Short mmCIF file of C-alpha atoms and ligand atoms in Angstrom, two decimals:
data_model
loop_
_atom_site.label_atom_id
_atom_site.label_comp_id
_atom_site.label_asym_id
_atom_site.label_seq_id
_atom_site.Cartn_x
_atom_site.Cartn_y
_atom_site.Cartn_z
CA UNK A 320 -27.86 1.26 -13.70
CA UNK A 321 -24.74 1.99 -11.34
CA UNK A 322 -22.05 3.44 -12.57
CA UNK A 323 -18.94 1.66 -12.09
CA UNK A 324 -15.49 2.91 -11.23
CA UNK A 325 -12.61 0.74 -11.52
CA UNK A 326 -10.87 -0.16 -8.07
CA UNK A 327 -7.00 -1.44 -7.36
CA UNK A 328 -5.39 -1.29 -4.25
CA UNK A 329 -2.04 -3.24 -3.39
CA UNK A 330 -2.47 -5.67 -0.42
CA UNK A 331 -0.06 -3.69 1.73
CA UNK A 332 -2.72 -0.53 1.59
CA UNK A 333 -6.12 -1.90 1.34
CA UNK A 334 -7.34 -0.34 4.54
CA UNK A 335 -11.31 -1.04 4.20
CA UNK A 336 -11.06 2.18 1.54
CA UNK A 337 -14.25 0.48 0.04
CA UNK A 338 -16.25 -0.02 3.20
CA UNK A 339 -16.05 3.95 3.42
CA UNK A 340 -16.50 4.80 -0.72
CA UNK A 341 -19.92 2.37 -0.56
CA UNK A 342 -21.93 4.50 1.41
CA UNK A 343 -20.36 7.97 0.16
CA UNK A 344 -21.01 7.11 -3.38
CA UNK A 345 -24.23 4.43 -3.46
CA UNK A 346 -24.75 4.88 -7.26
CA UNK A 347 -21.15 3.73 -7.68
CA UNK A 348 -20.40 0.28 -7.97
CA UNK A 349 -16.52 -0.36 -6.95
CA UNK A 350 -15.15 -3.38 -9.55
CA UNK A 351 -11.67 -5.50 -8.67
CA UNK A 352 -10.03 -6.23 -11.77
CA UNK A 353 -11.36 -9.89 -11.55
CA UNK A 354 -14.85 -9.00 -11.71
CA UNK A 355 -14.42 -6.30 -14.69
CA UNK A 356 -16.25 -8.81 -17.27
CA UNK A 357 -15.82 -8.74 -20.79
CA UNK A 358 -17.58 -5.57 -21.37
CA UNK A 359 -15.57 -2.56 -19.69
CA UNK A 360 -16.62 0.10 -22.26
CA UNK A 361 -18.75 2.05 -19.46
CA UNK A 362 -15.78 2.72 -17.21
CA UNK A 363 -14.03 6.11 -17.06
CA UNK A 364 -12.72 6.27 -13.74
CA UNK A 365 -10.66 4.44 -12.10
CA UNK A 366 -9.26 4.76 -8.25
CA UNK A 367 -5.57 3.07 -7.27
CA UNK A 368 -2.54 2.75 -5.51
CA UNK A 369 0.33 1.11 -7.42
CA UNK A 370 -1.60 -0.66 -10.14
CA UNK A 371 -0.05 -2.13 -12.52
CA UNK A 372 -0.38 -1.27 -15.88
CA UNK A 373 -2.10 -4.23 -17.86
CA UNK A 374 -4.91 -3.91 -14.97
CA UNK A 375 -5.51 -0.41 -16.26
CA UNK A 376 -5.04 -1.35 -20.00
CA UNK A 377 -8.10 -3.78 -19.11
CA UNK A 378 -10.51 -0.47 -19.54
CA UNK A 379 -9.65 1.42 -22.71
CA UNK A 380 -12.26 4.14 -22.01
CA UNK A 381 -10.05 5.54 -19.19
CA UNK A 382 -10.37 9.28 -18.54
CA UNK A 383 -9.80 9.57 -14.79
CA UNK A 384 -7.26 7.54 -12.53
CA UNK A 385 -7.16 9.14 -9.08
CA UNK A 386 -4.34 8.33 -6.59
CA UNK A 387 -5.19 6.56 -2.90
CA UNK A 388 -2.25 8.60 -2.25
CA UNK A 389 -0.29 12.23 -2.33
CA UNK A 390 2.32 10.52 -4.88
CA UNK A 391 1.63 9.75 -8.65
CA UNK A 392 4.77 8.27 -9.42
CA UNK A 393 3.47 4.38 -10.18
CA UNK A 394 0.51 5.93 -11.74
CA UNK A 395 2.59 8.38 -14.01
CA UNK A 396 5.13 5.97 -14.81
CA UNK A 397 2.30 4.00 -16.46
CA UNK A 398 1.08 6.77 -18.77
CA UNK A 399 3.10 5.71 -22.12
CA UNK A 400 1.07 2.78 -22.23
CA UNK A 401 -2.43 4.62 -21.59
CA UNK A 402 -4.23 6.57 -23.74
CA UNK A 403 -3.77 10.54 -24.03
CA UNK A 404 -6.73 11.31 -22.65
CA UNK A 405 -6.25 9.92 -19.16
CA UNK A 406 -6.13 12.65 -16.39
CA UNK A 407 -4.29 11.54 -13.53
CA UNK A 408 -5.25 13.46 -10.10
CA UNK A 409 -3.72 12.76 -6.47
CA UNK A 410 -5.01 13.90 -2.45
CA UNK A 411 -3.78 17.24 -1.39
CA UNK A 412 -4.70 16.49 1.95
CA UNK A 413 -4.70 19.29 5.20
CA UNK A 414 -4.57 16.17 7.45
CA UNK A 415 -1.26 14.52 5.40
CA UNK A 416 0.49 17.62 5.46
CA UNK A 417 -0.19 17.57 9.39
CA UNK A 418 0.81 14.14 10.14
CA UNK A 419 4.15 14.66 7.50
CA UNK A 420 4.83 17.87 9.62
CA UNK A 421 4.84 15.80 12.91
CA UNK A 422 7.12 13.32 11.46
CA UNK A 423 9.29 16.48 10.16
CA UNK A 424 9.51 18.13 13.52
CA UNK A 425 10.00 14.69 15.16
CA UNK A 426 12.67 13.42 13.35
CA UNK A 427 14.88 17.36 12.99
CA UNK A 428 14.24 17.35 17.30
CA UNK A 429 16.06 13.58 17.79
CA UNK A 430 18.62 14.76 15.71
CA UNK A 431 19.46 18.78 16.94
CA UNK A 432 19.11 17.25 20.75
CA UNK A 433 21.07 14.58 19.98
CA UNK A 434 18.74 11.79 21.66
CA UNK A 435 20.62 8.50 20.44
CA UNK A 436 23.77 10.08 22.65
CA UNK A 437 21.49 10.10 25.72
CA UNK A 438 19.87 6.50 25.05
CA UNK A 439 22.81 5.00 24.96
CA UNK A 440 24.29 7.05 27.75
CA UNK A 441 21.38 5.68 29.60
CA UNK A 442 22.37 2.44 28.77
CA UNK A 443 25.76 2.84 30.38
CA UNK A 444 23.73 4.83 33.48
CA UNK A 445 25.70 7.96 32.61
CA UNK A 446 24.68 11.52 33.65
CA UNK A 447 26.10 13.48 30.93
CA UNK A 448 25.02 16.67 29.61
CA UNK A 449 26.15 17.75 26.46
CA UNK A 450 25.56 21.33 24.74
CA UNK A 451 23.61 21.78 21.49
CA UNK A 452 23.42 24.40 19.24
CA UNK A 453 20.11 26.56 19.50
CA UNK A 454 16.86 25.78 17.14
CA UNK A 455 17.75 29.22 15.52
CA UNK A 456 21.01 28.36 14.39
CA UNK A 457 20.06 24.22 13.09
CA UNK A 458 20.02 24.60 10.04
CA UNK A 459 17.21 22.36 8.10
CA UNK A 460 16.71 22.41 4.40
CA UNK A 461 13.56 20.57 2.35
CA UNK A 462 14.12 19.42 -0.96
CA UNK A 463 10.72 19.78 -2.93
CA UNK A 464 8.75 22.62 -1.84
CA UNK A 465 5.48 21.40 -2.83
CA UNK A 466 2.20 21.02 -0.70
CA UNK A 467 4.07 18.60 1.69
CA UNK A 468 7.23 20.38 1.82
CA UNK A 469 5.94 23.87 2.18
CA UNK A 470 4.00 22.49 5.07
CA UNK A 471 6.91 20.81 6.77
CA UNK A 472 9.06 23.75 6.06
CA UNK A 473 6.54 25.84 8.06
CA UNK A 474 5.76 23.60 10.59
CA UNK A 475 9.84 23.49 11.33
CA UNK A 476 10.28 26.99 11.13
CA UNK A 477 7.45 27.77 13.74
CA UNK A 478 9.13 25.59 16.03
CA UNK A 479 12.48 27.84 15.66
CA UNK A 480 14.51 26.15 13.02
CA UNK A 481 16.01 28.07 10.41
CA UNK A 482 14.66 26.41 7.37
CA UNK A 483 15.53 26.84 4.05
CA UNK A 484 14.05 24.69 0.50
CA UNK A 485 14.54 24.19 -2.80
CA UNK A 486 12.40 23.39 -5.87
CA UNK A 487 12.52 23.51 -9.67
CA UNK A 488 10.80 27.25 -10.03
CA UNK A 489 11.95 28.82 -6.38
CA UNK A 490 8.91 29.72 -6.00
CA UNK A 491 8.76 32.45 -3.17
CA UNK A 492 8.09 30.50 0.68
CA UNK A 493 6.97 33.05 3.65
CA UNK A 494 9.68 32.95 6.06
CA UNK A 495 11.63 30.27 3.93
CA UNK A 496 14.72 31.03 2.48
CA UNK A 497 14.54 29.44 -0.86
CA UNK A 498 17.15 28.27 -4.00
CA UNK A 499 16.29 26.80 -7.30
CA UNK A 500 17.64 24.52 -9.48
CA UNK A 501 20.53 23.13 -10.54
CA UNK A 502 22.41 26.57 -10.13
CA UNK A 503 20.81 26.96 -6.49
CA UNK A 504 21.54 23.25 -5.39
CA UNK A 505 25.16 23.88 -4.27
CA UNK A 506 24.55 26.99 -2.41
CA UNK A 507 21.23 25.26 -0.29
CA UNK A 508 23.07 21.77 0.52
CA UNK A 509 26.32 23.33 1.53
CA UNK A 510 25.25 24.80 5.14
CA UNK A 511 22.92 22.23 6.56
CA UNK A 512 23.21 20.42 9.07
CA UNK A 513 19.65 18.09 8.09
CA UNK A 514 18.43 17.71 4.36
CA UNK A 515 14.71 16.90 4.15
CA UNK A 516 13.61 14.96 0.82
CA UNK A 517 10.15 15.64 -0.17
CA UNK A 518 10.37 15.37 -3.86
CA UNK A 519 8.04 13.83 -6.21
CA UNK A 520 9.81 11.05 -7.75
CA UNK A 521 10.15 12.20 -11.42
CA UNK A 522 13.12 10.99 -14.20
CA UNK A 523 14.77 14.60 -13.20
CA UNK A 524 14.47 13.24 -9.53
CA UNK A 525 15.49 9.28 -9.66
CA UNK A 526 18.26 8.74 -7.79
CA UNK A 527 19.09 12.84 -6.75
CA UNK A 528 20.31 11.58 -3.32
CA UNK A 529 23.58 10.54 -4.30
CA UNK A 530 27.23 10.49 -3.74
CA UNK A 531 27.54 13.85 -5.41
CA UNK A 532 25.36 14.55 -3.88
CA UNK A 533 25.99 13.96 0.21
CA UNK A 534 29.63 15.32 -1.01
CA UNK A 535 27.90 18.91 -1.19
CA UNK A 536 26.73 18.90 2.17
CA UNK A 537 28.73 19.45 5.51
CA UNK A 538 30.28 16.62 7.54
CA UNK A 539 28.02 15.76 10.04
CA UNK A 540 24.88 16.09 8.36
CA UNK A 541 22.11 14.04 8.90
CA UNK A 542 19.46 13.07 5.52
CA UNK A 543 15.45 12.48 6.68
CA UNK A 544 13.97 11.01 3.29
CA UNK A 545 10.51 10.44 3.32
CA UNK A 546 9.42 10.85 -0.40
CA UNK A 547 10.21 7.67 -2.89
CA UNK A 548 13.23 4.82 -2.13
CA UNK A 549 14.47 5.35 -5.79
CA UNK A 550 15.47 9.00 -5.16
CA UNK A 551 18.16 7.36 -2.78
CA UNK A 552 21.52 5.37 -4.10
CA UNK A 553 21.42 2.95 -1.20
CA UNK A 554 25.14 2.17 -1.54
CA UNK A 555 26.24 5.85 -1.75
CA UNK A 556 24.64 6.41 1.61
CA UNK A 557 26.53 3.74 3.32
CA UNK A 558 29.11 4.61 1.94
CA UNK A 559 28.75 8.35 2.95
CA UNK A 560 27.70 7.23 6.41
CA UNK A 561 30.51 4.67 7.16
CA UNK A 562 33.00 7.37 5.98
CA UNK A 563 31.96 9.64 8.30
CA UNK A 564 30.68 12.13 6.27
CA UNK A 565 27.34 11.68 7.28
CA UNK A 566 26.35 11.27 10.53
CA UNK A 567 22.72 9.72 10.83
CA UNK A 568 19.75 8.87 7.82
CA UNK A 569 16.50 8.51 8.59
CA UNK A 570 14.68 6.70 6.36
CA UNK A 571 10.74 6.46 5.89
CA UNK A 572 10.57 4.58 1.91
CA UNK A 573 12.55 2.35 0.08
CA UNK A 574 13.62 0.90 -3.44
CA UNK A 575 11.63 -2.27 -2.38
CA UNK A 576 8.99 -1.91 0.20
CA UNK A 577 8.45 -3.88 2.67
CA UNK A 578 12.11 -3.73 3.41
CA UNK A 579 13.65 -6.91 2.93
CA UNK A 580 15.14 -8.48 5.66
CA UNK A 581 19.03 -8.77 5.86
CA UNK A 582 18.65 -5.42 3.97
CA UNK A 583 22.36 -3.93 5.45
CA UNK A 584 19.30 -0.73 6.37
CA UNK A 585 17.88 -2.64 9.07
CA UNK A 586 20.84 -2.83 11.42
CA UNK A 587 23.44 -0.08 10.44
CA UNK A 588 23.92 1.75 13.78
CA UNK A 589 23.23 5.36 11.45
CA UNK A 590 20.15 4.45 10.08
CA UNK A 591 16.43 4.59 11.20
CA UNK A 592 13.87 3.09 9.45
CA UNK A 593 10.25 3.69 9.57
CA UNK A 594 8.16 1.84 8.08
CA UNK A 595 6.43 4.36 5.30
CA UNK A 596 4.14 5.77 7.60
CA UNK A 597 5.78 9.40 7.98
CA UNK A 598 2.03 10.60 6.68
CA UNK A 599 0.10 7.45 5.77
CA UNK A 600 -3.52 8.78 3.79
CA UNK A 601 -6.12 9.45 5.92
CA UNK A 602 -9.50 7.22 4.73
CA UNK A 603 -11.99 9.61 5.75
CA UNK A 604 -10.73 12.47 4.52
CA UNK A 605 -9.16 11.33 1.73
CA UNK A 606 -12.62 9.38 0.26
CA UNK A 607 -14.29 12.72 0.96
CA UNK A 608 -12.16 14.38 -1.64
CA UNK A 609 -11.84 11.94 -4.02
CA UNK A 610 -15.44 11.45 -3.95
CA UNK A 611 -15.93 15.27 -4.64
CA UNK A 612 -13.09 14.88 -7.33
CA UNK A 613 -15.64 11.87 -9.08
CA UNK A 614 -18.79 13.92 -8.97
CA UNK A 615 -16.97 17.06 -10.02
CA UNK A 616 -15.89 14.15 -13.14
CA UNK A 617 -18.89 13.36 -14.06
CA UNK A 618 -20.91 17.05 -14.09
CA UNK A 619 -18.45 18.06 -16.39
CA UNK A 620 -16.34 19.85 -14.20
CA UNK A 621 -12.73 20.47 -13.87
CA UNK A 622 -11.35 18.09 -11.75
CA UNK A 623 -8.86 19.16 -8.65
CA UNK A 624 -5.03 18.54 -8.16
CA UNK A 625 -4.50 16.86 -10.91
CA UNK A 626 -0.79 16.11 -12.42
CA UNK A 627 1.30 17.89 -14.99
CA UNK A 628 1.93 15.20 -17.62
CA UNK A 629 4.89 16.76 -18.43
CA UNK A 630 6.89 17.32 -15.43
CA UNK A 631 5.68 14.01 -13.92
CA UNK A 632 3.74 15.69 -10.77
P1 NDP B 157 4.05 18.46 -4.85
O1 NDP B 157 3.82 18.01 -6.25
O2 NDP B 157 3.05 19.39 -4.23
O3 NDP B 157 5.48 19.21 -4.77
C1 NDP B 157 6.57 18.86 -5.51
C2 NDP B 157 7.73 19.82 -5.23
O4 NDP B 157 8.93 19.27 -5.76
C3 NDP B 157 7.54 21.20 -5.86
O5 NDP B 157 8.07 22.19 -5.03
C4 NDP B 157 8.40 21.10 -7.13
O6 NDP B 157 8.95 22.32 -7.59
C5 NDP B 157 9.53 20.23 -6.62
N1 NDP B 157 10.23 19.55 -7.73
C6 NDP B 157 9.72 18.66 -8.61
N2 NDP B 157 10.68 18.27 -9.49
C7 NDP B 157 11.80 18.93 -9.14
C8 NDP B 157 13.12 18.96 -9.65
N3 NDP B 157 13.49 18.21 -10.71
N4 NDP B 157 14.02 19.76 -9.05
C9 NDP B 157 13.67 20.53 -8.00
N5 NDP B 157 12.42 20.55 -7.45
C10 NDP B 157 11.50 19.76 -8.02
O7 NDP B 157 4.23 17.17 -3.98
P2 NDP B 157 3.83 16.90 -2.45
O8 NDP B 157 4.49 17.93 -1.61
O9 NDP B 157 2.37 16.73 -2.31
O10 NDP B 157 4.47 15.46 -2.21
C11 NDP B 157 5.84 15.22 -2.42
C12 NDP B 157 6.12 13.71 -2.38
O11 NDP B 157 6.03 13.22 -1.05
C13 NDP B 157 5.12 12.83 -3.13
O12 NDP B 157 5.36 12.85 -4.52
C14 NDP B 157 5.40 11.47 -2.52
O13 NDP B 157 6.42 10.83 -3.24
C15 NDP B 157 5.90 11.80 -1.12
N6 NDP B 157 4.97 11.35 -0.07
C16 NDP B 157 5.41 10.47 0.87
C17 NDP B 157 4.57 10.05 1.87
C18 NDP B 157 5.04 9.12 2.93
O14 NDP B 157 4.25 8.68 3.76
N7 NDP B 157 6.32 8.81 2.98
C19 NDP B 157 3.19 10.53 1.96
C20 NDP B 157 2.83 11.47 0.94
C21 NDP B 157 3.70 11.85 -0.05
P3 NDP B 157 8.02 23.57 -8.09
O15 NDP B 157 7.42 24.13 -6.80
O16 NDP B 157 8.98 24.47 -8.72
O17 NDP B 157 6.99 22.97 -9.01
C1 OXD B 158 1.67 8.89 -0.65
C2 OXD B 158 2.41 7.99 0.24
O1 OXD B 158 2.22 9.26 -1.70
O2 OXD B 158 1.84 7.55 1.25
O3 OXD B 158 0.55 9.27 -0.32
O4 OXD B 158 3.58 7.70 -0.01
#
């Protein structure tokens, strides 16, 4: 008999993940929640992206739900209503933290060189130089210093930024200069001239890209997030960035995803949106290590990168 492993995947990221988990795991059968039957009681394990919850409730005898993704935070938000037992585990992926680097470097380069100047000087066919301040004196900073963030910070700093983060512990970041907590939050926002938002979104994190927040960091600064839509006030940044205060946001997720259209986002001469692809998962590798993740489930083993139940990530 094949085991069976319970599979969801939202429409908007069901990229053939089961055409490449067939053949990696043949004694696995992969089960949609419409052809879970009556009888579930064999299934411990069950592989998602934003399920939600009464597909999960369907199979009582949860132990395992493992993200299609780096983020937990529609799996987590779920676990009230699952039993204790349930281990939650997400990719920590060399390939995501490559691709989020990319997107890091990208995004901090438009901004320091000032590229939308020269587009639309372009536009008016003028030959304009203007002078910018050196990578060694830009300052970045990345909110969440975690496997993305540490990466990003790294990747930014090799390329001459001066780079600075901040996390919940501080936890010590070669060549990063790095403030914690509340206490450090001040002292990190007030000198940069880009904020990077890389934090897991957590009920200590909803919303931490505020009003109060933008108010703490210089005039001109520009705000690249890329982690969850809720851990931005939408209003509070238009209203920051029609002020003046802020001078650009680039924006990879959102409170509702696709973005709708008419959303004030999609046109506001400040803002660039990408569609949440600054480090999409990578099938291959990803299926590889959740695979690993399974097998290491079912020998008995301690499973890998697996979330703090407590702290949400
Ligand atoms: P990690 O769990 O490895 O890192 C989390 C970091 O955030 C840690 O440094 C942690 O601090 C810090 N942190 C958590 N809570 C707080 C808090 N309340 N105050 C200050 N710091 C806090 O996450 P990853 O780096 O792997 O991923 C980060 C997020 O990126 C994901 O949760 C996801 O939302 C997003 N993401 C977005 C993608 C996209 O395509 N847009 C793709 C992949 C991920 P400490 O070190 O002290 O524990
Ligand atoms: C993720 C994401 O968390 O793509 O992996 O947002």
């Amino acid at each position: 008999m094949k085991r069976r492993v319970l599979y969801f995947c939202d429409h908007g990221r069901d990229w053939g993940w089961l055409d490449h988990f067939q053949p990696r795991l043949p004694g696995v059968e992969f089960v949609r929640e419409e052809d879970l039957g009556s009888d579930t009681s064999d299934i411990e394990v069950a592989i998602v992206w934003n399920p939600p919850l009464s597909v999960l409730q369907k199979v009582p005898t949860l132990k395992l739900v493992h993200s299609l993704g780096a983020g937990v935070d529609a799996i987590v938000r779920l676990m009230d209503g699952l039993p204790d037992q349930v281990q939650v585990a997400r990719l920590v992926d060399p390939v995501m933290a490559q691709r989020m680097s990319l997107y890091g470097i990208a995004t901090v380069v438009h901004y320091h060189r000032g590229l939308d100047r020269f587009d639309a000087q372009q536009g008016r066919q003028e030959w304009k130089p203007a002078f910018r301040l050196d990578a060694a004196d830009y300052r970045v900073g990345v909110m969440g210093m975690g496997y993305l963030g540490t990466h990003v910070a790294q990747a930014l700093g090799g390329v001459g930024y001066h780079v600075s983060g901040w996390s919940r512990s501080g936890r010590g970041v070669e060549r990063v200069q790095m403030f914690a907590g509340e206490d450090g939050l001040g002292p990190f926002l007030s000198e940069l001239h880009c904020l990077i938002c890389l934090l897991p979104l957590t009920p200590g994190t909803r919303g931490i890209l505020n009003g109060e927040l933008f108010g703490r960091l210089p005039k001109d600064a520009v705000l690249i997030n890329v982690a969850r839509g809720e851990h931005l006030v939408e209003e509070d940044l238009l209203a920051s960035l029609d002020s003046g205060h802020l001078a650009g946001a680039t924006l990879d997720v959102f409170r509702h995803e696709p973005l709708p259209k008419g959303h004030p986002f999609w046109s506001h001469p400040k803002v660039r949106v990408t569609p949440h692809i600054s480090s999409l998962s990578n099938v291959p590798t990803a299926v590889e290590q959740i695979a690993q993740n399974l097998e290491r489930f079912w020998a008995g083993e301690t499973v890998q990168n697996t979330v703090d139940r407590v702290h949400g990530y």
